[in-house]
CSV table of C-alpha atoms in Angstrom, one decimal:
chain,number,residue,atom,x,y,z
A,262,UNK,CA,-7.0,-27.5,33.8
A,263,UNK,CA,-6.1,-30.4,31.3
A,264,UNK,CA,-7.1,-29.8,28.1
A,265,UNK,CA,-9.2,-32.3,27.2
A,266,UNK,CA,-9.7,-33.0,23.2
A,267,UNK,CA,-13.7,-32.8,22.5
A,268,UNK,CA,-13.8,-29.0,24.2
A,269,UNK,CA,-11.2,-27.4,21.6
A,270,UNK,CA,-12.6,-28.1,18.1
A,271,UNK,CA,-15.4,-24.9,17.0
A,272,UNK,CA,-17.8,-27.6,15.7
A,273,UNK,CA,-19.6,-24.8,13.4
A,274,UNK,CA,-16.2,-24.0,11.7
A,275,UNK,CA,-14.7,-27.9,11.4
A,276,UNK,CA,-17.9,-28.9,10.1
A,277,UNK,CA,-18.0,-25.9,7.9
A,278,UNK,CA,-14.6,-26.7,6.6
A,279,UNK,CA,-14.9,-30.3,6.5
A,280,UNK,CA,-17.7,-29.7,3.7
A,281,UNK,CA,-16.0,-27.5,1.4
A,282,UNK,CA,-13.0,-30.6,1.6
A,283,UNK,CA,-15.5,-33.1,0.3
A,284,UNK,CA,-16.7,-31.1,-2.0
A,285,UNK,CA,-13.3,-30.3,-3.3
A,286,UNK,CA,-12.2,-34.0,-3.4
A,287,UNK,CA,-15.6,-34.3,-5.2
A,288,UNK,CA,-15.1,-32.0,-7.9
A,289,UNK,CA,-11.4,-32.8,-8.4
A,290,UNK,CA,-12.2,-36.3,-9.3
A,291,UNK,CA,-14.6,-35.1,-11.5
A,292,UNK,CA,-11.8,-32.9,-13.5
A,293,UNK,CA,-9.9,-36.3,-13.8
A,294,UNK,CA,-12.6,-37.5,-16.2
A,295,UNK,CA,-12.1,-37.1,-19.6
A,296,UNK,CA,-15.1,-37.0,-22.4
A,297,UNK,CA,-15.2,-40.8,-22.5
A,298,UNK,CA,-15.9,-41.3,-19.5
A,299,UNK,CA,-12.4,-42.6,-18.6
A,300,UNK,CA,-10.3,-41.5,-15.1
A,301,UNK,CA,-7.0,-40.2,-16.2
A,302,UNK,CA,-5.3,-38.8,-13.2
A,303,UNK,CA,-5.4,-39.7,-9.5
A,304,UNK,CA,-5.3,-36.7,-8.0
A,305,UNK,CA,-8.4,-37.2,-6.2
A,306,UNK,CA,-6.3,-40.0,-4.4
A,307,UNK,CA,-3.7,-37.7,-3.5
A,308,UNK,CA,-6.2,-34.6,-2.3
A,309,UNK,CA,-7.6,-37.4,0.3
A,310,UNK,CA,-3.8,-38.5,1.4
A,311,UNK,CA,-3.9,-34.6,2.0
A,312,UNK,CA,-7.0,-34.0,3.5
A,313,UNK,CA,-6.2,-37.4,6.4
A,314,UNK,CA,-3.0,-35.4,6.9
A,315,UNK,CA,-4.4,-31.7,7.2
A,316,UNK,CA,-7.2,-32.7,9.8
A,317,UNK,CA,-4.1,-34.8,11.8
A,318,UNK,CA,-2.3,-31.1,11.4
A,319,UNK,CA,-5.4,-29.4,12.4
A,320,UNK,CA,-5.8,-31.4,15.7
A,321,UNK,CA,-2.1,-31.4,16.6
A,322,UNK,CA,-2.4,-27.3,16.3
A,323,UNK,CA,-5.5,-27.0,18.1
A,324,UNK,CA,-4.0,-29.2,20.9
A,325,UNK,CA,-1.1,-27.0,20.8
A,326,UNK,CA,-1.0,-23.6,23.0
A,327,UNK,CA,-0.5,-21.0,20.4
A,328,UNK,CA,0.8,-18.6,22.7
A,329,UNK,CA,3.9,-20.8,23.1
A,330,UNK,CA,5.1,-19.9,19.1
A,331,UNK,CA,5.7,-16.0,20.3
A,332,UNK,CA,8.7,-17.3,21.9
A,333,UNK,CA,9.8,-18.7,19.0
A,334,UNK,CA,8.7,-16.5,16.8
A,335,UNK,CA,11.8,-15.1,15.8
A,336,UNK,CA,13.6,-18.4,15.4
A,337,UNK,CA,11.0,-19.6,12.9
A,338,UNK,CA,11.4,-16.3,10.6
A,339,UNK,CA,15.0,-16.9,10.4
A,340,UNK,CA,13.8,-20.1,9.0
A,341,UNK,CA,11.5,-19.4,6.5
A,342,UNK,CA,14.2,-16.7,4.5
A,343,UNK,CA,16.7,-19.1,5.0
A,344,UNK,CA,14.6,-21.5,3.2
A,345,UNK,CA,13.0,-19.1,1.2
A,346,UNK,CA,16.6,-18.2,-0.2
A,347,UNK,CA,17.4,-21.9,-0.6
A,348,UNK,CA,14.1,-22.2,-2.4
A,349,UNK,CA,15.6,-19.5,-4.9
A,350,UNK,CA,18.8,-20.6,-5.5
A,351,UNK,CA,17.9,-25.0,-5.5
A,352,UNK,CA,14.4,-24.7,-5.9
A,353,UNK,CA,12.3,-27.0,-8.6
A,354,UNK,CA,10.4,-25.5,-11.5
A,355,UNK,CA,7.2,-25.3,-11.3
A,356,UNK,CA,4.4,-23.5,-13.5
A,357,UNK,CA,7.5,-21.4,-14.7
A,358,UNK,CA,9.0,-20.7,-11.0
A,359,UNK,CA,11.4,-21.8,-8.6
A,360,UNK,CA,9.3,-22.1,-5.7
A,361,UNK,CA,9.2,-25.8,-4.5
A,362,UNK,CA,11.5,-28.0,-2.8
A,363,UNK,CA,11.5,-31.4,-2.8
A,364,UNK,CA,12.5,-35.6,-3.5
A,365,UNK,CA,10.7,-37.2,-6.6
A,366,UNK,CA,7.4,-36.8,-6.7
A,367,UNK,CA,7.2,-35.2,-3.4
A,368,UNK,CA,7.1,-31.7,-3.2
A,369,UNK,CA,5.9,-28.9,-0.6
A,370,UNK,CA,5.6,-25.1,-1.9
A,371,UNK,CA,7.9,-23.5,1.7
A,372,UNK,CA,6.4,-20.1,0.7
A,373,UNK,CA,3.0,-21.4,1.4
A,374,UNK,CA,3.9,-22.4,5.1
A,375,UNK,CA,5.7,-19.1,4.9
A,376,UNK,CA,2.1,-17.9,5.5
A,377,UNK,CA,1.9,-19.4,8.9
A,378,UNK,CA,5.2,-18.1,10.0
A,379,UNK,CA,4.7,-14.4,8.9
A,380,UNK,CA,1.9,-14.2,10.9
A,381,UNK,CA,2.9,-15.3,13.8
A,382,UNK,CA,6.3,-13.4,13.7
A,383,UNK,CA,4.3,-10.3,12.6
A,384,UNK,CA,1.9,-10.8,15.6
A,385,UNK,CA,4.7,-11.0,17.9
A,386,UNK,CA,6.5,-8.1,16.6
A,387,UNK,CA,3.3,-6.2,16.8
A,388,UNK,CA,2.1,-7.3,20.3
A,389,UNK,CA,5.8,-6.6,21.7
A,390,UNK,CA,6.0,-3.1,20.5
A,391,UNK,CA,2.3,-2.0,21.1
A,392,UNK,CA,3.7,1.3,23.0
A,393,UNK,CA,6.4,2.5,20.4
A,394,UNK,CA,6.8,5.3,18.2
A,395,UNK,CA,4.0,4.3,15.6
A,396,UNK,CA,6.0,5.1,12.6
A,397,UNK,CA,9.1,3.4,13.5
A,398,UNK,CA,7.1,0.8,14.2
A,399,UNK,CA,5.2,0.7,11.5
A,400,UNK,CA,9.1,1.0,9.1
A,401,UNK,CA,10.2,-1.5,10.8
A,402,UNK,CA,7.5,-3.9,10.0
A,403,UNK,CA,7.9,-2.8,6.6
A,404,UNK,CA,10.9,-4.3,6.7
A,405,UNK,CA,10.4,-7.6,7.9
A,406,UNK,CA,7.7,-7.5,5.3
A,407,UNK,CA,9.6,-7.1,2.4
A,408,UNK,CA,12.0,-9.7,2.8
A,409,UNK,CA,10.3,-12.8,2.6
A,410,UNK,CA,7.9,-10.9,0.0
A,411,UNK,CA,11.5,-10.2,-2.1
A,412,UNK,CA,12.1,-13.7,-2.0
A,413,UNK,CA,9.3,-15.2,-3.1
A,414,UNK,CA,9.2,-12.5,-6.0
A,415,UNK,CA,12.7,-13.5,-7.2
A,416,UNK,CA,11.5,-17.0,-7.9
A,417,UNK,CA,9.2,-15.6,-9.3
A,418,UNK,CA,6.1,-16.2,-7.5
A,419,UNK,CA,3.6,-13.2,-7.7
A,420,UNK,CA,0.4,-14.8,-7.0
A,421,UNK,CA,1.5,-15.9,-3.5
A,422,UNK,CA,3.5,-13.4,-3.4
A,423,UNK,CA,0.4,-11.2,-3.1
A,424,UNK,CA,-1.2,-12.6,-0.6
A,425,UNK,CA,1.3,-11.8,1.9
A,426,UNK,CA,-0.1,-8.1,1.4
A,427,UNK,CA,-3.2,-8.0,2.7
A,428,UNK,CA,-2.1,-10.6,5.8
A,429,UNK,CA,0.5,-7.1,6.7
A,430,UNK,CA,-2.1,-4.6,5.9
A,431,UNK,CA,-5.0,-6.2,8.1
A,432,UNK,CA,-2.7,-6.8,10.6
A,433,UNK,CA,-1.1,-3.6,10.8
A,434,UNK,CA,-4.7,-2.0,10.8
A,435,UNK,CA,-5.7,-4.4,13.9
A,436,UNK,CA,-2.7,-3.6,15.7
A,437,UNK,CA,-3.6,0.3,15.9
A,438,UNK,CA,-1.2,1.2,13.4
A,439,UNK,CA,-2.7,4.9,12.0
A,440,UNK,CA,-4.8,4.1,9.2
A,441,UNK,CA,-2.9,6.7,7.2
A,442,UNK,CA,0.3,4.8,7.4
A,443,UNK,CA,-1.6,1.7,5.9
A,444,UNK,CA,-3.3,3.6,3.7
A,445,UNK,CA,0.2,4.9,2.2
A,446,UNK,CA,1.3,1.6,1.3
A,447,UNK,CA,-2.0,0.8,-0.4
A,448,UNK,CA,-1.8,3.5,-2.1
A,449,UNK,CA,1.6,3.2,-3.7
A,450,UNK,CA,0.6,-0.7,-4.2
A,451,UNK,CA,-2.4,0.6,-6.5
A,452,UNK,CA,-0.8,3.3,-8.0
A,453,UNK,CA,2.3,1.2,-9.0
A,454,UNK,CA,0.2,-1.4,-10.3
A,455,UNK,CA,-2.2,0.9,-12.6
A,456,UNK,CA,1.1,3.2,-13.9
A,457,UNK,CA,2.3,-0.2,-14.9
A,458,UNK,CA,-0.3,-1.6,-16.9
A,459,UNK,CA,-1.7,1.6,-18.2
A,460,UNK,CA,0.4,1.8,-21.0
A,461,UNK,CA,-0.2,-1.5,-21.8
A,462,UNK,CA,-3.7,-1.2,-21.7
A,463,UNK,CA,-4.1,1.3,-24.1
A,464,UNK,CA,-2.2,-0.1,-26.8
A,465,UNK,CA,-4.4,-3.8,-26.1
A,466,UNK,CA,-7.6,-2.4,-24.5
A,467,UNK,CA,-8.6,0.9,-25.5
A,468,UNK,CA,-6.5,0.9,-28.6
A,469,UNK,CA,-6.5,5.0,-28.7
A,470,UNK,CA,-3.6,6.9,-28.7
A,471,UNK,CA,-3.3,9.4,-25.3
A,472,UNK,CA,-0.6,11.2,-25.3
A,473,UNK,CA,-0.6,11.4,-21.1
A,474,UNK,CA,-0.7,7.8,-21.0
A,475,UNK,CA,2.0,7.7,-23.6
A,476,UNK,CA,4.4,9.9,-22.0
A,477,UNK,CA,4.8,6.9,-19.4
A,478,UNK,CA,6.6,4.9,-22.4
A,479,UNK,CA,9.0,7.7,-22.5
A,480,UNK,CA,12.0,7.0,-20.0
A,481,UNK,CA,12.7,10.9,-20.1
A,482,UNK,CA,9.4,12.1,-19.7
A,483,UNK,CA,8.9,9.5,-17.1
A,484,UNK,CA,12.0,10.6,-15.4
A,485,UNK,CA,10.7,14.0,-15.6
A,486,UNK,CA,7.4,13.3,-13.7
A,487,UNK,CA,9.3,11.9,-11.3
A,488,UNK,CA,11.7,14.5,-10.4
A,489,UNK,CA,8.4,17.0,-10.7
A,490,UNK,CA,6.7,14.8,-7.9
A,491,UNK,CA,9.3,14.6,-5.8
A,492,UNK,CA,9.7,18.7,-6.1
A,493,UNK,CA,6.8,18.5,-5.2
A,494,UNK,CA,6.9,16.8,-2.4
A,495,UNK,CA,9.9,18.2,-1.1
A,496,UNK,CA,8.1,21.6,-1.2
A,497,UNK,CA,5.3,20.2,1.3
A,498,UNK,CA,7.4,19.0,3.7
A,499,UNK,CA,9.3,22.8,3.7
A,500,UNK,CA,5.8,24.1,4.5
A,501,UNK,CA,4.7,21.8,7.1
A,502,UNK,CA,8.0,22.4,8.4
A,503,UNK,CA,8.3,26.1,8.3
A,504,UNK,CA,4.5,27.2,8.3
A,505,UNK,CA,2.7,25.6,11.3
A,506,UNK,CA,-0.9,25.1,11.6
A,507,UNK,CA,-0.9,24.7,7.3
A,508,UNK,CA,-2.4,21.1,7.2
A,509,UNK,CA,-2.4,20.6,3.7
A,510,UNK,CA,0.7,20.8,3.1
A,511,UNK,CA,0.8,17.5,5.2
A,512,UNK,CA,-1.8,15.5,2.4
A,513,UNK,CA,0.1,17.5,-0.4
A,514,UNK,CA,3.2,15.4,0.6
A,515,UNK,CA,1.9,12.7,1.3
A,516,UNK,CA,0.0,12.0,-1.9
A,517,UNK,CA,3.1,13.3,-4.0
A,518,UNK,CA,5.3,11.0,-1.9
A,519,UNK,CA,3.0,8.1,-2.9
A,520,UNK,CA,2.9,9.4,-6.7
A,521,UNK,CA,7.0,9.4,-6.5
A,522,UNK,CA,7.4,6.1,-4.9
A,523,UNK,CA,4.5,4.7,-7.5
A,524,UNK,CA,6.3,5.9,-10.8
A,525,UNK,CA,10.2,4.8,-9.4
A,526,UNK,CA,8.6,1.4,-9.0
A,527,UNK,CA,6.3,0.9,-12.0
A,528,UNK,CA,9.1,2.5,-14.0
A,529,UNK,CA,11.3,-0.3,-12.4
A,530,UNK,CA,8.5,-3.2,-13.1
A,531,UNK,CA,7.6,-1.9,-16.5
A,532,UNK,CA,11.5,-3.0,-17.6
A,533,UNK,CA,11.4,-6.4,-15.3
A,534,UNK,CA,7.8,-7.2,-17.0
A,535,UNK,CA,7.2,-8.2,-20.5
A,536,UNK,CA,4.4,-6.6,-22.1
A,537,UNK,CA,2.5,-9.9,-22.7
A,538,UNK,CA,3.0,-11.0,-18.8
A,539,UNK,CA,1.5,-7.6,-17.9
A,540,UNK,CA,-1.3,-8.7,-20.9
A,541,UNK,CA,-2.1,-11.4,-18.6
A,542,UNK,CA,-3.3,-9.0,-15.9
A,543,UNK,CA,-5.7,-6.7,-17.6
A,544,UNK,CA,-6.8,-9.1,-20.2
A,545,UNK,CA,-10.2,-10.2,-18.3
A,546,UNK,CA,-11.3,-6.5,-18.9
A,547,UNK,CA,-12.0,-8.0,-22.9
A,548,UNK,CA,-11.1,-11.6,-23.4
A,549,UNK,CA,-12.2,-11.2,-26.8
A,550,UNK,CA,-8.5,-9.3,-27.6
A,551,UNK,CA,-6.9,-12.7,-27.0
A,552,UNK,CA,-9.5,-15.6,-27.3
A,553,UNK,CA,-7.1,-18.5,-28.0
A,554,UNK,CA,-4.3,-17.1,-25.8
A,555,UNK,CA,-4.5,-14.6,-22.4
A,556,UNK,CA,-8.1,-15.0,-23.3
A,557,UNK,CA,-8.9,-18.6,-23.5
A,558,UNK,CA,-9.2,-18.9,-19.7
A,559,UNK,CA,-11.2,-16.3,-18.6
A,560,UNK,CA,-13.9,-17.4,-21.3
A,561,UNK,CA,-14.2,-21.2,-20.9
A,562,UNK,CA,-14.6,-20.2,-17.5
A,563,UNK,CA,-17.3,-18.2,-18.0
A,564,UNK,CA,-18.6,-20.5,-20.3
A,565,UNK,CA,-18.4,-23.2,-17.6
A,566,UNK,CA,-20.2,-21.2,-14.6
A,567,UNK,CA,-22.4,-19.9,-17.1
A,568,UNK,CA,-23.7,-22.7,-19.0
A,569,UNK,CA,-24.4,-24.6,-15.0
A,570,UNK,CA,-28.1,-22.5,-14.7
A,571,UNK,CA,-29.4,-23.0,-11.6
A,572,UNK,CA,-29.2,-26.3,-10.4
A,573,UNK,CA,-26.1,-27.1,-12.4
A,574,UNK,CA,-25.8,-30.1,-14.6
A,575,UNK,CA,-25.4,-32.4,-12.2
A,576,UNK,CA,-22.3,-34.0,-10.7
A,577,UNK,CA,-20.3,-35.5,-13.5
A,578,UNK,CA,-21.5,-34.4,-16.2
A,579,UNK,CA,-20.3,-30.7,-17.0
A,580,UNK,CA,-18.5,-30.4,-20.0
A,581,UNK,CA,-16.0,-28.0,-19.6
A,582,UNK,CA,-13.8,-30.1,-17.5
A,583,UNK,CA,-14.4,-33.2,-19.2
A,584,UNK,CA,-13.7,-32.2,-22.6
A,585,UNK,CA,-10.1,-30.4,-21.0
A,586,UNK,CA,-11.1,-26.7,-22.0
A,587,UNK,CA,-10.3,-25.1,-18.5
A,588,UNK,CA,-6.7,-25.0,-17.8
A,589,UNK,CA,-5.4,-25.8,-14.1
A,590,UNK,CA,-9.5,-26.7,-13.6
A,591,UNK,CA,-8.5,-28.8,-10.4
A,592,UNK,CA,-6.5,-25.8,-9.1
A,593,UNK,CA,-7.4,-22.3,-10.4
A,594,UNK,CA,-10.3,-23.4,-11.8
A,595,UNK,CA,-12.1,-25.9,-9.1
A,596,UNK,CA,-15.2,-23.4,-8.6
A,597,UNK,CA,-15.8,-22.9,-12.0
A,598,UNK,CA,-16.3,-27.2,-12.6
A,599,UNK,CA,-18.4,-26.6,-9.3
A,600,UNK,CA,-20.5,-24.0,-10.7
A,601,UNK,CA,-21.4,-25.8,-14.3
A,602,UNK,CA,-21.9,-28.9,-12.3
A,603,UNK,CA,-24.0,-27.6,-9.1
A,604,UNK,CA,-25.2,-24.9,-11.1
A,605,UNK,CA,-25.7,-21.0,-8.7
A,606,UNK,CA,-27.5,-23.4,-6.2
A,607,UNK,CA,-24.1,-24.7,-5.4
A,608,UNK,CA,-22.0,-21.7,-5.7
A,609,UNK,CA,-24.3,-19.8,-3.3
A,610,UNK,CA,-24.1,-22.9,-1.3
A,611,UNK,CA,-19.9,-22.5,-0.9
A,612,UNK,CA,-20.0,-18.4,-0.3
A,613,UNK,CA,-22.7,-19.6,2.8
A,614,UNK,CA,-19.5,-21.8,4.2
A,615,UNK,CA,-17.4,-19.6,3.7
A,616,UNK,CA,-19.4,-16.9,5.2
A,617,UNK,CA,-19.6,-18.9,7.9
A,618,UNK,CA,-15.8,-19.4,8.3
A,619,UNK,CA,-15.5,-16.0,8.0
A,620,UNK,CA,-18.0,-14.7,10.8
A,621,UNK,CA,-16.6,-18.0,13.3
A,622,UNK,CA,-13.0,-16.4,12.6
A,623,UNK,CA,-14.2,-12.7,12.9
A,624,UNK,CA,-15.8,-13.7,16.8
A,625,UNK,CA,-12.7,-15.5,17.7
A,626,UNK,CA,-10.5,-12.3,17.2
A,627,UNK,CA,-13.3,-10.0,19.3
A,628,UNK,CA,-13.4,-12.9,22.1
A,629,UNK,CA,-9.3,-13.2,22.5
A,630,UNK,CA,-8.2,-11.8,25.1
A,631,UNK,CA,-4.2,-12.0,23.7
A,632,UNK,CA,-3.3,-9.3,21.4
A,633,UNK,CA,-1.4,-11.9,19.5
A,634,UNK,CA,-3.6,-14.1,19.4
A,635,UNK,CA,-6.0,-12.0,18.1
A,636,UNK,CA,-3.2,-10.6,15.6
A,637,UNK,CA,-3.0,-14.2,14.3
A,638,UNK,CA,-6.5,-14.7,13.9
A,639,UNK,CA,-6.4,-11.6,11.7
A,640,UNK,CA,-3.8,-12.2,9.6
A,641,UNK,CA,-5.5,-15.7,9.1
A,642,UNK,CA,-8.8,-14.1,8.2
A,643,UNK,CA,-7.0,-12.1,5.7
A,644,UNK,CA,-5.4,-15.1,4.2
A,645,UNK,CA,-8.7,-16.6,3.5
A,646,UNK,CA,-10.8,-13.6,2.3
A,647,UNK,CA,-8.3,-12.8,0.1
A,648,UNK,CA,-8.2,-16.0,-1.6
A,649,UNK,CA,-11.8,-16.7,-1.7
A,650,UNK,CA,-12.2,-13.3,-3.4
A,651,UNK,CA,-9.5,-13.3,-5.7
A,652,UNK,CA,-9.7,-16.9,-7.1
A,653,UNK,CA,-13.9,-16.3,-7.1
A,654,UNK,CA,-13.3,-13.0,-9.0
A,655,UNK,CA,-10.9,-14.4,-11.5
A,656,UNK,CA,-13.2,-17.3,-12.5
A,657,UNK,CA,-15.7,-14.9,-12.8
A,658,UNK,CA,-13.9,-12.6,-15.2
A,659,UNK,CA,-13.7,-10.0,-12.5
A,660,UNK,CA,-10.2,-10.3,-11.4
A,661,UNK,CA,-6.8,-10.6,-13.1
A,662,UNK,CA,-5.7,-14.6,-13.6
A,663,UNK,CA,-3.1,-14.7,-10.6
A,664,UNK,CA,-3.1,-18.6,-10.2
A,665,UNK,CA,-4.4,-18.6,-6.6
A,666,UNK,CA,-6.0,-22.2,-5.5
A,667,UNK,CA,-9.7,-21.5,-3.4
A,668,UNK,CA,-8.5,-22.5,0.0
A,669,UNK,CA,-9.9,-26.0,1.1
A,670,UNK,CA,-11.3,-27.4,-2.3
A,671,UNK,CA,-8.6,-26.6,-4.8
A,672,UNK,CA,-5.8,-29.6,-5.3
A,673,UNK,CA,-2.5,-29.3,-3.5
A,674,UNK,CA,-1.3,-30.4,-0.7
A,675,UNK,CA,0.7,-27.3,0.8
A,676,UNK,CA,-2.2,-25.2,0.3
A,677,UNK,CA,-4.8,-27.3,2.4
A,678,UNK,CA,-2.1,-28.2,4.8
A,679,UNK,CA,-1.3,-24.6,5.3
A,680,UNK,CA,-4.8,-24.1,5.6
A,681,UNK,CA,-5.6,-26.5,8.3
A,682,UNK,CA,-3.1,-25.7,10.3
A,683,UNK,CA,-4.7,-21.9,10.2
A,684,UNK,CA,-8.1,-23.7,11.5
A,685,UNK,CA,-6.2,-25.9,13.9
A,686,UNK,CA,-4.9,-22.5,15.6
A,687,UNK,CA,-8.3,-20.1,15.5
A,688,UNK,CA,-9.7,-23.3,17.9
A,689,UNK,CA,-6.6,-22.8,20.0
A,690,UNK,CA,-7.3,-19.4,20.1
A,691,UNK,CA,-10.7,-19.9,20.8
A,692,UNK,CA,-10.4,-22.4,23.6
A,693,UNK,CA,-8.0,-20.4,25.3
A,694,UNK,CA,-10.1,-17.3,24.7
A,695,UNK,CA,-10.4,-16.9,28.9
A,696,UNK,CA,-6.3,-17.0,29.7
A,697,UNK,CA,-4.3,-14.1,30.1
């Protein structure tokens, strides 16, 4: 049947997302104004250049038969590390890393589209070895995980970085990979993150002197908990070896595994990481520590989405924005003008659309009948939850400042283009819900 191009758009989600793009075009102009009055930047102008050219991108990938990119799937991953490395070693400097590429003022952000390509070589990989052992399976995807995450690390990029974690764990999970084999990796991800700042956070935070917490300064005693938990470890692997039928010797591994893996690498970040970069994560626990520095964000902020009430201010006249005291407002900071200006009413208004992207994209992957396309359509719903939650939670004060844009209203152009692409393909996956 020929497809014909008023049965493939979800009208719910376009319209859905097509809201949340006025309103971010909306609310970026309004960062552009200073406390005069006066428009000093046209990136307002640019975000609708964008906009034109993501709903073109949108339709062409809705058009498109997604389950023609599995067969060149692997192709297209090749691509993205070769660029990726490129990006490294020629890349322009940005916000302090080497993570665009680009002629004058035009610039695209390569681990942004990386997104799209992960997915859809991760959903291949996992679709094509459905039947495997599940460990090997589940190493191997490791694998092809790490290196376009090591990339985008060296330039150094953490905050996209990151997002390319939950996109692996969610589609890992989907794909029937043993939640205990996910749960390992999220596990040493948490455990190496909290060795690493704990130090820091008790000299900044707590400001109390613990002498467990300080032994993690101490490369000896460090090294000494390490070789401990390995012993450790090594010891529960002899028993579930040797003693069958003794479960826990199986979780005593296991956890002491993830404790040995956890120190190695926090040990190894805590001498790659300065101690104010590693500031910068925890300091939304207490702005106060740092209220013209690490601080200054997280407060305006709150100050901003605070001050908007109910019903806001009204369109153009917060203050926060206007008188410049939220940095990066038309990127990081997008909901918090949005929130002084619209006030809750218009907060609670873009969580409804986004809840609604989120429960269109959520029916789409229990209607496919394609396990990749219902792996893409995973790792698409993971991109955008994650997003939404961390850039909501960090202009809340809730979450660490990681300098990820809120997908569809934030500026940039590689952002909103990778994003409507990812809507362009849930409605391919939709309207081809019925083939096999």
């Amino acid at each position: 049947m020929k497809t014909k191009f008023w049965d493939v758009p979800d009208y719910i989600l376009f319209t859905s997302v097509f809201i949340l793009i006025i309103l971010g075009i909306a609310f970026i102009y309004s960062s552009g104004i200073n406390s005069q009055g006066i428009l000093v930047t046209n990136e307002y102008i640019k975000q609708i250049i964008w906009a034109l050219l993501g709903i073109v991108l949108m339709i062409l990938s809705s058009l498109y038969d997604y389950s023609k990119f599995e067969r060149y799937a692997q192709n297209l991953y090749i691509g993205l590390l070769i660029v990726l490395l490129y990006t490294c070693l020629f890349g322009r400097y940005v916000n302090g890393a080497r993570s665009w590429l680009g002629i004058g003022d035009f610039g695209i952000q390569p681990s942004e589209f990386g997104k799209i390509i992960f997915i859809i070589f991760l959903a291949h990989y996992l679709s094509e070895t459905k039947n495997e052992n599940q460990l090997r399976r589940f190493i191997t995807a490791i694998a092809f995980f790490i290196l376009p995450i090591g990339l985008i690390l060296i330039q150094p990029d953490l905050g996209t970085a990151s997002v390319y974690i939950p996109i692996f764990l969610v589609m890992c999970f989907m794909a029937g990979i043993p939640i205990r084999y996910v749960i390992f990796i999220l596990g040493i991800g948490t455990c190496t993150i909290f060795l690493t700042i704990l130090p820091v956070w008790n000299n900044v935070i707590a400001k109390k002197s613990f002498a467990v917490i300080g032994a993690l300064t101490i490369p000896k005693l460090r090294l000494l908990l390490i070789i401990t938990s390995l012993l450790i470890t090594i010891i529960g692997i002899i028993g579930l070896r040797y003693l069958h039928g003794k479960k826990y010797f199986y979780w005593i591994s296991y956890f002491f595994l993830i404790m040995t893996i956890s120190f190695i690498f926090s040990f190894a970040a805590g001498n790659v990481l300065k101690d104010y970069q590693i500031k910068r994560l925890i300091v939304y626990m207490d702005p106060a520590i740092d209220p013209l520095g690490s601080g200054w964000n997280i407060i305006q902020s709150k100050i901003a989405i605070g001050s908007g009430g109910i019903f806001g201010r009204t369109f153009l006249h917060g203050t926060q924005s206007h008188y410049r005291f939220l940095p990066q407002q038309s990127t990081d900071f997008i909901f918090s003008i949005l929130s002084e200006e619209l006030g809750f009413a218009g907060g609670l208004f873009v969580f409804i659309l986004y809840a609604i992207i989120f429960q269109r994209t959520i029916k789409i992957i229990r209607n496919s009948s394609s396990r990749f396309g219902c792996y893409i359509a995973s790792g698409i719903l993971a991109m955008f939850a994650f997003h939404f939650f961390i850039n909501v939670g960090m202009v809340m004060g809730i979450m660490p400042i990681t300098g990820i844009p809120l997908l569809f209203l934030s500026y940039g152009g590689s952002s909103l283009w990778t994003a409507m692409i990812c809507i362009g393909m849930l409605m391919s996956i939709n309207y081809r819900k019925y083939n096999k």
